Short mmCIF file of C-alpha atoms in Angstrom, two decimals:
data_model
loop_
_atom_site.label_atom_id
_atom_site.label_comp_id
_atom_site.label_asym_id
_atom_site.label_seq_id
_atom_site.Cartn_x
_atom_site.Cartn_y
_atom_site.Cartn_z
CA UNK V 1 3.97 -24.54 -7.66
CA UNK V 2 6.54 -22.26 -9.10
CA UNK V 3 7.78 -21.03 -5.75
CA UNK V 4 8.66 -24.63 -4.81
CA UNK V 5 10.84 -24.82 -7.91
CA UNK V 6 12.42 -21.53 -6.93
CA UNK V 7 13.29 -23.01 -3.56
CA UNK V 8 14.94 -25.99 -5.24
CA UNK V 9 17.08 -23.77 -7.47
CA UNK V 10 17.90 -21.46 -4.60
CA UNK V 11 19.03 -24.32 -2.41
CA UNK V 12 21.24 -25.59 -5.19
CA UNK V 13 23.05 -22.28 -5.32
CA UNK V 14 23.78 -22.02 -1.61
CA UNK V 15 27.25 -23.02 -0.47
CA UNK V 16 27.61 -26.43 1.11
CA UNK V 17 27.27 -26.22 4.85
CA UNK V 18 27.64 -28.81 7.60
CA UNK V 19 24.28 -30.44 8.23
CA UNK V 20 22.99 -29.29 11.61
CA UNK V 21 21.91 -31.75 14.23
CA UNK V 22 18.19 -32.55 13.81
CA UNK V 23 17.51 -31.48 17.37
CA UNK V 24 18.90 -28.05 16.54
CA UNK V 25 16.95 -27.53 13.30
CA UNK V 26 13.65 -26.83 15.01
CA UNK V 27 15.07 -24.26 17.42
CA UNK V 28 17.17 -22.62 14.69
CA UNK V 29 14.24 -22.46 12.28
CA UNK V 30 11.86 -21.22 14.98
CA UNK V 31 14.26 -18.44 15.88
CA UNK V 32 14.62 -17.52 12.21
CA UNK V 33 10.85 -17.42 11.77
CA UNK V 34 10.52 -15.06 14.75
CA UNK V 35 13.14 -12.78 13.22
CA UNK V 36 11.31 -12.86 9.89
CA UNK V 37 8.01 -11.93 11.54
CA UNK V 38 9.50 -8.96 13.37
CA UNK V 39 11.32 -7.77 10.26
CA UNK V 40 8.73 -8.37 7.54
CA UNK V 41 5.22 -8.29 9.02
CA UNK V 42 5.12 -4.63 10.19
CA UNK V 43 6.07 -3.55 6.67
CA UNK V 44 3.60 -5.96 5.04
CA UNK V 45 0.83 -4.67 7.33
CA UNK V 46 1.70 -1.06 6.50
CA UNK V 47 1.70 -1.78 2.76
CA UNK V 48 -1.79 -3.28 2.83
CA UNK V 49 -3.03 -0.56 5.16
CA UNK V 50 -1.92 2.15 2.71
CA UNK V 51 -3.38 0.23 -0.23
CA UNK V 52 -6.74 -0.02 1.47
CA UNK V 53 -6.66 3.69 2.33
CA UNK V 54 -6.03 4.69 -1.28
CA UNK V 55 -8.67 2.39 -2.73
CA UNK V 56 -11.34 3.40 -0.19
CA UNK V 57 -10.67 7.08 0.59
CA UNK V 58 -12.96 8.00 -2.28
CA UNK V 59 -15.79 7.20 0.12
CA UNK V 60 -14.76 10.11 2.34
CA UNK V 61 -13.83 12.33 -0.63
CA UNK V 62 -17.38 11.90 -1.95
CA UNK V 63 -18.71 14.08 0.87
CA UNK V 64 -17.56 17.15 -1.09
CA UNK V 65 -16.32 15.71 -4.41
CA UNK V 66 -19.70 14.52 -5.69
CA UNK V 67 -21.19 18.00 -5.60
CA UNK V 68 -18.03 19.57 -7.01
CA UNK V 69 -17.95 17.21 -10.01
CA UNK V 70 -21.72 16.95 -10.41
CA UNK V 71 -21.82 13.23 -9.68
CA UNK V 72 -25.12 11.45 -9.07
CA UNK V 73 -25.17 8.47 -6.67
CA UNK V 74 -25.26 6.22 -9.73
CA UNK V 75 -22.19 7.94 -11.23
CA UNK V 76 -20.31 7.63 -7.95
CA UNK V 77 -21.18 3.94 -7.56
CA UNK V 78 -20.01 3.19 -11.10
CA UNK V 79 -16.72 5.07 -10.70
CA UNK V 80 -16.02 3.32 -7.41
CA UNK V 81 -16.91 -0.13 -8.70
CA UNK V 82 -14.94 0.03 -11.96
CA UNK V 83 -11.81 -0.38 -9.83
CA UNK V 84 -12.67 -4.07 -9.50
CA UNK V 85 -12.48 -4.78 -13.23
CA UNK V 86 -8.99 -3.30 -13.50
CA UNK V 87 -8.03 -5.35 -10.46
CA UNK V 88 -9.45 -8.61 -11.82
CA UNK V 89 -8.11 -8.27 -15.38
CA UNK V 90 -4.52 -7.58 -14.34
CA UNK V 91 -4.25 -9.76 -11.21
CA UNK V 92 -2.71 -12.76 -12.98
CA UNK V 93 -0.32 -10.81 -15.27
CA UNK V 94 0.95 -8.88 -12.27
CA UNK V 95 1.59 -12.10 -10.35
CA UNK V 96 3.52 -13.55 -13.29
CA UNK V 97 5.74 -10.47 -13.36
CA UNK V 98 6.20 -10.63 -9.58
CA UNK V 99 7.57 -14.16 -9.86
CA UNK V 100 9.86 -13.06 -12.69
CA UNK V 101 11.29 -9.90 -11.11
CA UNK V 102 11.02 -10.77 -7.41
CA UNK V 103 8.70 -9.53 -4.69
CA UNK V 104 10.98 -6.75 -3.45
CA UNK V 105 11.18 -4.98 -6.81
CA UNK V 106 7.64 -5.66 -8.01
CA UNK V 107 5.83 -4.71 -4.79
CA UNK V 108 7.81 -1.46 -4.66
CA UNK V 109 6.85 -0.77 -8.29
CA UNK V 110 3.18 -1.42 -7.49
CA UNK V 111 3.29 1.07 -4.62
CA UNK V 112 4.83 3.84 -6.73
CA UNK V 113 2.24 3.33 -9.47
CA UNK V 114 -0.82 3.28 -7.25
CA UNK V 115 0.41 6.27 -5.23
CA UNK V 116 0.86 8.38 -8.37
CA UNK V 117 -2.55 7.37 -9.76
CA UNK V 118 -4.20 8.06 -6.40
CA UNK V 119 -2.73 11.57 -6.39
CA UNK V 120 -3.85 12.05 -10.01
CA UNK V 121 -7.45 11.50 -8.91
CA UNK V 122 -7.26 14.99 -7.40
CA UNK V 123 -7.49 16.33 -10.95
CA UNK V 124 -10.55 14.36 -12.10
CA UNK V 125 -12.97 16.55 -14.07
CA UNK V 126 -16.08 14.40 -14.01
CA UNK V 127 -17.45 10.88 -14.02
CA UNK V 128 -15.46 9.83 -17.13
CA UNK V 129 -12.00 10.88 -15.93
CA UNK V 130 -12.76 9.67 -12.40
CA UNK V 131 -13.83 6.26 -13.73
CA UNK V 132 -10.71 5.98 -15.90
CA UNK V 133 -8.47 6.80 -12.94
CA UNK V 134 -10.31 4.33 -10.70
CA UNK V 135 -9.87 1.61 -13.34
CA UNK V 136 -6.15 2.43 -13.57
CA UNK V 137 -5.91 2.33 -9.77
CA UNK V 138 -7.32 -1.20 -9.91
CA UNK V 139 -4.74 -2.11 -12.55
CA UNK V 140 -1.96 -0.65 -10.38
CA UNK V 141 -3.05 -2.45 -7.19
CA UNK V 142 -3.93 -5.72 -8.96
CA UNK V 143 -0.84 -7.65 -7.93
CA UNK V 144 -0.50 -6.38 -4.38
CA UNK V 145 -2.78 -8.62 -2.31
CA UNK V 146 -2.07 -11.88 -4.20
CA UNK V 147 1.58 -10.86 -4.43
CA UNK V 148 1.78 -10.46 -0.66
CA UNK V 149 0.05 -13.83 -0.19
CA UNK V 150 2.59 -15.46 -2.53
CA UNK V 151 5.43 -13.69 -0.72
CA UNK V 152 4.25 -14.89 2.70
CA UNK V 153 3.97 -18.49 1.49
CA UNK V 154 7.65 -18.39 0.50
CA UNK V 155 8.59 -17.20 3.97
CA UNK V 156 6.33 -19.04 6.40
CA UNK V 157 5.30 -22.71 6.79
CA UNK V 158 1.63 -23.66 6.67
CA UNK V 159 1.20 -23.77 10.43
CA UNK V 160 2.28 -20.11 10.66
CA UNK V 161 0.23 -18.78 7.74
CA UNK V 162 -3.04 -18.28 9.64
CA UNK V 163 -1.25 -16.07 12.15
CA UNK V 164 0.61 -13.97 9.58
CA UNK V 165 -2.51 -13.63 7.40
CA UNK V 166 -4.46 -12.31 10.40
CA UNK V 167 -1.77 -9.67 10.94
CA UNK V 168 -1.91 -8.78 7.25
CA UNK V 169 -5.74 -8.55 7.22
CA UNK V 170 -5.70 -6.15 10.18
CA UNK V 171 -4.77 -3.55 7.56
CA UNK V 172 -8.47 -3.31 6.60
CA UNK V 173 -9.92 -2.04 9.91
CA UNK V 174 -6.75 -0.13 10.76
CA UNK V 175 -6.98 1.74 7.45
CA UNK V 176 -10.43 3.02 8.34
CA UNK V 177 -9.50 3.75 11.96
CA UNK V 178 -6.48 5.83 10.92
CA UNK V 179 -7.62 7.38 7.64
CA UNK V 180 -11.23 8.36 8.35
CA UNK V 181 -10.44 11.03 10.99
CA UNK V 182 -7.55 12.36 8.89
CA UNK V 183 -9.76 12.52 5.80
CA UNK V 184 -12.52 14.28 7.70
CA UNK V 185 -10.08 16.88 9.02
CA UNK V 186 -8.70 17.51 5.51
CA UNK V 187 -12.20 17.96 4.08
CA UNK V 188 -13.13 20.49 6.76
CA UNK V 189 -9.89 22.49 6.81
CA UNK V 190 -8.21 22.42 3.37
CA UNK V 191 -10.88 24.10 1.24
CA UNK V 192 -9.34 26.53 -1.27
CA UNK V 193 -5.82 26.03 0.14
CA UNK V 194 -3.50 26.73 -2.78
CA UNK V 195 -6.49 27.10 -5.06
CA UNK V 196 -7.51 23.46 -4.62
CA UNK V 197 -10.65 22.02 -3.06
CA UNK V 198 -10.44 19.92 0.09
CA UNK V 199 -11.23 16.62 -1.66
CA UNK V 200 -8.33 17.25 -4.03
CA UNK V 201 -5.98 17.71 -1.08
CA UNK V 202 -7.28 14.44 0.38
CA UNK V 203 -6.11 12.48 -2.69
CA UNK V 204 -2.81 14.36 -2.89
CA UNK V 205 -1.93 13.92 0.78
CA UNK V 206 -3.01 10.29 1.11
CA UNK V 207 -1.39 9.29 -2.19
CA UNK V 208 2.09 10.35 -1.05
CA UNK V 209 2.86 7.73 1.66
CA UNK V 210 2.95 4.66 -0.64
CA UNK V 211 5.40 6.41 -2.98
CA UNK V 212 7.68 7.17 -0.03
CA UNK V 213 7.25 3.70 1.50
CA UNK V 214 8.12 2.04 -1.81
CA UNK V 215 11.75 3.10 -1.31
CA UNK V 216 11.82 1.41 2.11
CA UNK V 217 10.16 -1.70 0.67
CA UNK V 218 12.77 -1.95 -2.07
CA UNK V 219 15.67 -1.52 0.36
CA UNK V 220 14.28 -3.50 3.30
CA UNK V 221 12.30 -6.48 1.98
CA UNK V 222 14.13 -9.72 1.20
CA UNK V 223 12.84 -11.85 -1.67
CA UNK V 224 13.33 -15.24 0.00
CA UNK V 225 14.99 -16.82 3.06
CA UNK V 226 18.11 -17.83 1.10
CA UNK V 227 18.87 -14.14 0.53
CA UNK V 228 18.33 -13.04 4.13
CA UNK V 229 21.70 -11.56 5.10
CA UNK V 230 20.20 -10.64 8.48
CA UNK V 231 20.00 -14.36 9.36
CA UNK V 232 23.01 -16.35 10.51
CA UNK V 233 24.23 -18.96 7.98
CA UNK V 234 23.04 -21.84 10.13
CA UNK V 235 19.63 -20.15 10.57
CA UNK V 236 19.28 -19.70 6.81
CA UNK V 237 20.07 -23.36 6.22
CA UNK V 238 17.64 -24.55 8.89
CA UNK V 239 14.99 -22.17 7.54
CA UNK V 240 15.44 -23.47 4.00
CA UNK V 241 15.32 -27.09 5.17
CA UNK V 242 12.09 -26.40 7.04
CA UNK V 243 10.44 -24.62 4.10
CA UNK V 244 11.54 -27.27 1.61
CA UNK V 245 10.09 -29.99 3.82
CA UNK V 246 6.89 -27.98 4.32
CA UNK V 247 6.41 -27.40 0.58
CA UNK V 248 7.08 -31.02 -0.35
CA UNK V 249 4.69 -32.17 2.37
CA UNK V 250 2.04 -29.97 0.80
CA UNK V 251 2.64 -31.39 -2.66
CA UNK V 252 2.66 -34.99 -1.44
CA UNK V 253 -0.95 -34.71 -0.28
CA UNK V 254 -2.14 -34.86 -3.88
CA UNK V 255 -4.07 -32.27 -5.84
CA UNK V 256 -7.25 -31.57 -7.68
CA UNK V 257 -6.51 -30.97 -11.34
CA UNK V 258 -7.66 -27.87 -13.14
CA UNK V 259 -10.45 -29.72 -14.95
CA UNK V 260 -11.68 -31.26 -11.72
CA UNK V 261 -11.62 -27.83 -10.09
CA UNK V 262 -13.69 -26.28 -12.89
CA UNK V 263 -16.23 -29.12 -12.66
CA UNK V 264 -16.44 -29.02 -8.86
CA UNK V 265 -19.70 -27.25 -8.10
CA UNK V 266 -18.49 -26.41 -4.59
CA UNK V 267 -15.84 -24.10 -6.03
CA UNK V 268 -18.54 -22.20 -7.91
CA UNK V 269 -20.86 -22.13 -4.90
CA UNK V 270 -18.05 -20.73 -2.77
CA UNK V 271 -17.29 -18.21 -5.50
CA UNK V 272 -20.90 -17.02 -5.55
CA UNK V 273 -21.01 -16.92 -1.75
CA UNK V 274 -17.92 -14.73 -1.76
CA UNK V 275 -19.46 -12.62 -4.55
CA UNK V 276 -22.41 -11.68 -2.33
CA UNK V 277 -20.13 -11.10 0.66
CA UNK V 278 -17.98 -8.70 -1.38
CA UNK V 279 -21.11 -6.87 -2.55
CA UNK V 280 -21.90 -6.16 1.09
CA UNK V 281 -18.30 -5.38 1.98
CA UNK V 282 -17.78 -2.81 -0.78
CA UNK V 283 -21.29 -1.41 -0.56
CA UNK V 284 -20.80 -0.73 3.13
CA UNK V 285 -17.19 0.44 2.93
CA UNK V 286 -17.61 2.99 0.15
CA UNK V 287 -21.01 4.32 1.17
CA UNK V 288 -20.68 4.40 4.96
CA UNK V 289 -19.48 8.06 5.11
CA UNK V 290 -22.53 9.17 3.12
CA UNK V 291 -24.83 7.01 5.25
CA UNK V 292 -23.48 8.83 8.33
CA UNK V 293 -23.51 12.24 6.61
CA UNK V 294 -27.30 12.10 6.20
CA UNK V 295 -27.53 13.17 9.85
CA UNK V 296 -25.84 16.49 8.94
CA UNK V 297 -22.60 15.95 10.85
CA UNK V 298 -19.45 17.85 9.86
CA UNK V 299 -16.93 15.96 7.74
CA UNK V 300 -14.55 15.72 10.71
CA UNK V 301 -17.27 14.15 12.86
CA UNK V 302 -18.21 11.78 10.02
CA UNK V 303 -14.59 10.64 9.90
CA UNK V 304 -14.45 10.14 13.67
CA UNK V 305 -17.75 8.26 13.81
CA UNK V 306 -16.63 6.10 10.89
CA UNK V 307 -13.86 4.62 13.04
CA UNK V 308 -16.26 3.22 15.67
CA UNK V 309 -17.57 0.28 13.58
CA UNK V 310 -14.05 -0.73 12.57
CA UNK V 311 -12.64 -0.59 16.10
CA UNK V 312 -15.44 -2.84 17.33
CA UNK V 313 -15.11 -5.04 14.26
CA UNK V 314 -11.35 -5.51 14.68
CA UNK V 315 -11.75 -6.63 18.30
CA UNK V 316 -14.55 -9.10 17.55
CA UNK V 317 -12.78 -10.37 14.40
CA UNK V 318 -9.69 -11.39 16.39
CA UNK V 319 -11.79 -13.12 19.05
CA UNK V 320 -14.07 -14.87 16.54
CA UNK V 321 -11.21 -16.14 14.38
CA UNK V 322 -9.42 -17.47 17.45
CA UNK V 323 -12.63 -19.19 18.59
CA UNK V 324 -12.99 -20.85 15.18
CA UNK V 325 -9.39 -22.12 15.36
CA UNK V 326 -9.88 -23.47 18.88
CA UNK V 327 -13.09 -25.33 18.08
CA UNK V 328 -12.09 -26.34 14.56
CA UNK V 329 -15.59 -25.40 13.37
CA UNK V 330 -15.77 -23.32 10.17
CA UNK V 331 -19.22 -23.39 8.57
CA UNK V 332 -21.23 -21.79 11.37
CA UNK V 333 -18.37 -19.44 12.16
CA UNK V 334 -19.00 -18.05 8.68
CA UNK V 335 -22.81 -18.28 8.65
CA UNK V 336 -23.43 -16.54 11.99
CA UNK V 337 -21.40 -13.36 11.32
CA UNK V 338 -22.82 -13.25 7.77
CA UNK V 339 -26.33 -13.12 9.25
CA UNK V 340 -25.16 -10.41 11.65
CA UNK V 341 -23.73 -8.59 8.63
CA UNK V 342 -27.18 -8.60 7.00
CA UNK V 343 -29.20 -7.72 10.11
CA UNK V 344 -26.98 -4.71 10.82
CA UNK V 345 -28.02 -3.11 7.53
CA UNK V 346 -31.70 -3.37 8.48
CA UNK V 347 -31.08 -1.80 11.90
CA UNK V 348 -29.12 1.05 10.29
CA UNK V 349 -31.89 1.71 7.76
CA UNK V 350 -35.02 1.28 9.84
CA UNK V 351 -34.44 4.13 12.29
CA UNK V 352 -34.04 7.88 11.85
CA UNK V 353 -32.05 8.01 15.08
CA UNK V 354 -28.32 8.58 14.49
CA UNK V 355 -27.52 6.43 17.53
CA UNK V 356 -29.56 3.46 16.28
CA UNK V 357 -28.22 3.90 12.76
CA UNK V 358 -24.61 3.93 13.99
CA UNK V 359 -25.37 0.84 16.08
CA UNK V 360 -26.63 -0.90 12.94
CA UNK V 361 -23.55 0.08 10.92
CA UNK V 362 -21.34 -1.14 13.76
CA UNK V 363 -23.17 -4.47 13.96
CA UNK V 364 -22.90 -4.87 10.20
CA UNK V 365 -19.16 -4.10 10.23
CA UNK V 366 -18.59 -6.60 13.04
CA UNK V 367 -20.29 -9.27 10.95
CA UNK V 368 -18.37 -8.29 7.83
CA UNK V 369 -14.92 -8.38 9.43
CA UNK V 370 -15.67 -11.63 11.27
CA UNK V 371 -17.00 -13.62 8.32
CA UNK V 372 -14.30 -12.83 5.74
CA UNK V 373 -11.26 -14.41 7.49
CA UNK V 374 -13.34 -17.49 8.31
CA UNK V 375 -14.44 -17.78 4.70
CA UNK V 376 -10.85 -18.34 3.57
CA UNK V 377 -10.67 -21.50 5.71
CA UNK V 378 -13.60 -23.15 3.90
CA UNK V 379 -11.91 -24.16 0.60
CA UNK V 380 -9.15 -25.99 2.49
CA UNK V 381 -11.85 -28.29 3.88
CA UNK V 382 -12.20 -30.08 0.56
CA UNK V 383 -9.49 -28.80 -1.82
CA UNK V 384 -5.98 -30.13 -1.39
CA UNK V 385 -2.73 -28.34 -2.02
CA UNK V 386 -2.61 -27.18 -5.64
CA UNK V 387 -6.34 -27.65 -5.97
CA UNK V 388 -6.83 -25.24 -3.10
CA UNK V 389 -4.54 -22.66 -4.69
CA UNK V 390 -6.28 -22.85 -8.06
CA UNK V 391 -9.71 -23.09 -6.51
CA UNK V 392 -9.07 -20.10 -4.28
CA UNK V 393 -7.91 -18.07 -7.27
CA UNK V 394 -11.16 -18.82 -9.11
CA UNK V 395 -13.23 -18.16 -5.99
CA UNK V 396 -11.42 -14.87 -5.44
CA UNK V 397 -11.96 -13.78 -9.05
CA UNK V 398 -15.69 -14.52 -8.92
CA UNK V 399 -15.98 -12.73 -5.59
CA UNK V 400 -14.12 -9.64 -6.72
CA UNK V 401 -16.74 -9.02 -9.41
CA UNK V 402 -18.98 -8.16 -6.48
CA UNK V 403 -16.65 -5.22 -5.88
CA UNK V 404 -18.29 -3.52 -8.86
CA UNK V 405 -21.89 -4.44 -8.16
CA UNK V 406 -21.84 -3.49 -4.46
CA UNK V 407 -21.20 0.26 -4.76
CA UNK V 408 -22.92 0.54 -8.16
CA UNK V 409 -26.20 -1.11 -7.11
CA UNK V 410 -26.35 1.01 -3.96
CA UNK V 411 -25.83 4.16 -6.02
CA UNK V 412 -28.41 3.06 -8.60
CA UNK V 413 -30.95 2.30 -5.87
CA UNK V 414 -30.43 5.70 -4.24
CA UNK V 415 -30.71 7.46 -7.63
CA UNK V 416 -34.00 5.70 -8.40
CA UNK V 417 -35.64 5.95 -4.97
CA UNK V 418 -33.99 9.07 -3.57
CA UNK V 419 -33.41 7.39 -0.18
CA UNK V 420 -30.09 6.07 1.09
CA UNK V 421 -31.93 3.71 3.45
CA UNK V 422 -33.09 1.69 0.45
CA UNK V 423 -29.47 1.05 -0.45
CA UNK V 424 -29.00 -0.48 2.99
CA UNK V 425 -32.07 -2.69 2.57
CA UNK V 426 -30.72 -3.90 -0.78
CA UNK V 427 -27.37 -4.83 0.76
CA UNK V 428 -29.14 -6.69 3.56
CA UNK V 429 -31.01 -8.90 1.09
CA UNK V 430 -28.01 -9.57 -1.17
CA UNK V 431 -25.69 -10.48 1.71
CA UNK V 432 -28.18 -13.12 2.88
CA UNK V 433 -27.47 -15.24 -0.20
CA UNK V 434 -23.93 -15.89 1.05
CA UNK V 435 -24.74 -17.79 4.29
CA UNK V 436 -27.65 -19.49 2.50
CA UNK V 437 -25.32 -20.92 -0.15
CA UNK V 438 -22.79 -22.09 2.44
CA UNK V 439 -25.54 -23.69 4.54
CA UNK V 440 -26.99 -25.56 1.55
CA UNK V 441 -23.54 -26.77 0.53
CA UNK V 442 -22.75 -27.94 4.05
CA UNK V 443 -25.96 -29.97 4.04
CA UNK V 444 -25.33 -31.47 0.63
CA UNK V 445 -24.86 -35.22 0.35
CA UNK V 446 -21.85 -34.53 -1.83
CA UNK V 447 -19.91 -32.88 0.98
CA UNK V 448 -16.56 -34.52 1.63
CA UNK V 449 -15.29 -35.85 4.91
CA UNK V 450 -13.75 -33.12 7.00
CA UNK V 451 -16.20 -30.38 6.06
CA UNK V 452 -17.49 -28.89 9.28
#
């Protein structure tokens, strides 16, 4: 891994220091890790939260934007989904540039770019310009999530990664909890302010924070532990010793080569399972405001109600992930919430009662948020070290294609049938393929020891 080589070169450039007593290394490194968490994780969480707001606020904007721009459900689904292709195509190039220029500079650059493009969406004229801007937004955000993952692996040992990743992933429900009510208020109260429509103000207002935060990111983030001036010299040395040992321990386990990874059918099965999960995730996330709007609520109320599923989902997600860690069981901790994910869509679609429909959307969101973190533990059950990194990259790329098909297929279904409930039924069926694939793989005779 390149970041291991960076650690080696970094350590070579640090001044020679007295070697600390081995009994002190653990306490020094532990203290340094705590400092790093308090300094870095709030900012990392805020970055991902803002990114998720700007990629998903089009779902709220659609409540007034679609009519203003003359968008059909099919048009809207296509414009939303095209984001994924920009994201997929430029994910690897962006990561290469991040390693070259450093996380501090490159993550700040990403934030400025996506903030400006998000604000530019306020001036979309129709499905073509909206689709182009959504594609460019995907290009701009492409390196953020994998860049943050890379950044965290240079700062925290393996045993700490699950905890810091859970903090990072909280940005998803928090984005909806914070942004939905704000978006609803903007849509109801900013119509014709300054000659602009309310949906235009939504993009302008919510596109500003990442541009502002980029300055703080550039000034505040530290590329790697060796450059952390806010650590004492002995803490930096202990931190570097710990990370070097952790990285070499990872590499000593052995690895699955690239050819072996490509030929491993389990990687492809996991990729397809994630593909169907992402279809449900994006289909629900981008269309939920319109599913709620069918009951003729005001935009402000739609925004408020849209927070309920994510509040419940965040609570259950934390409990479920902790339960999976305690028991060490992974397969059924993915299958069960995936089934809940699917059943929730049916409950939301089958009733004309707003209460029952909201209950269904909440159940579905609980399943969605609970199954995704658990999914990321599955590849580590059979892929080692570098094989896991490469395998996860391929799995992630396959899955992200579902980010186009989710919103587009829902929009196409609604355009053909004229009923939003049919979009929910479609998502319910497609999501079921994910737990089915994982179940079949777990039962396969070719499963390796350790898969649970």
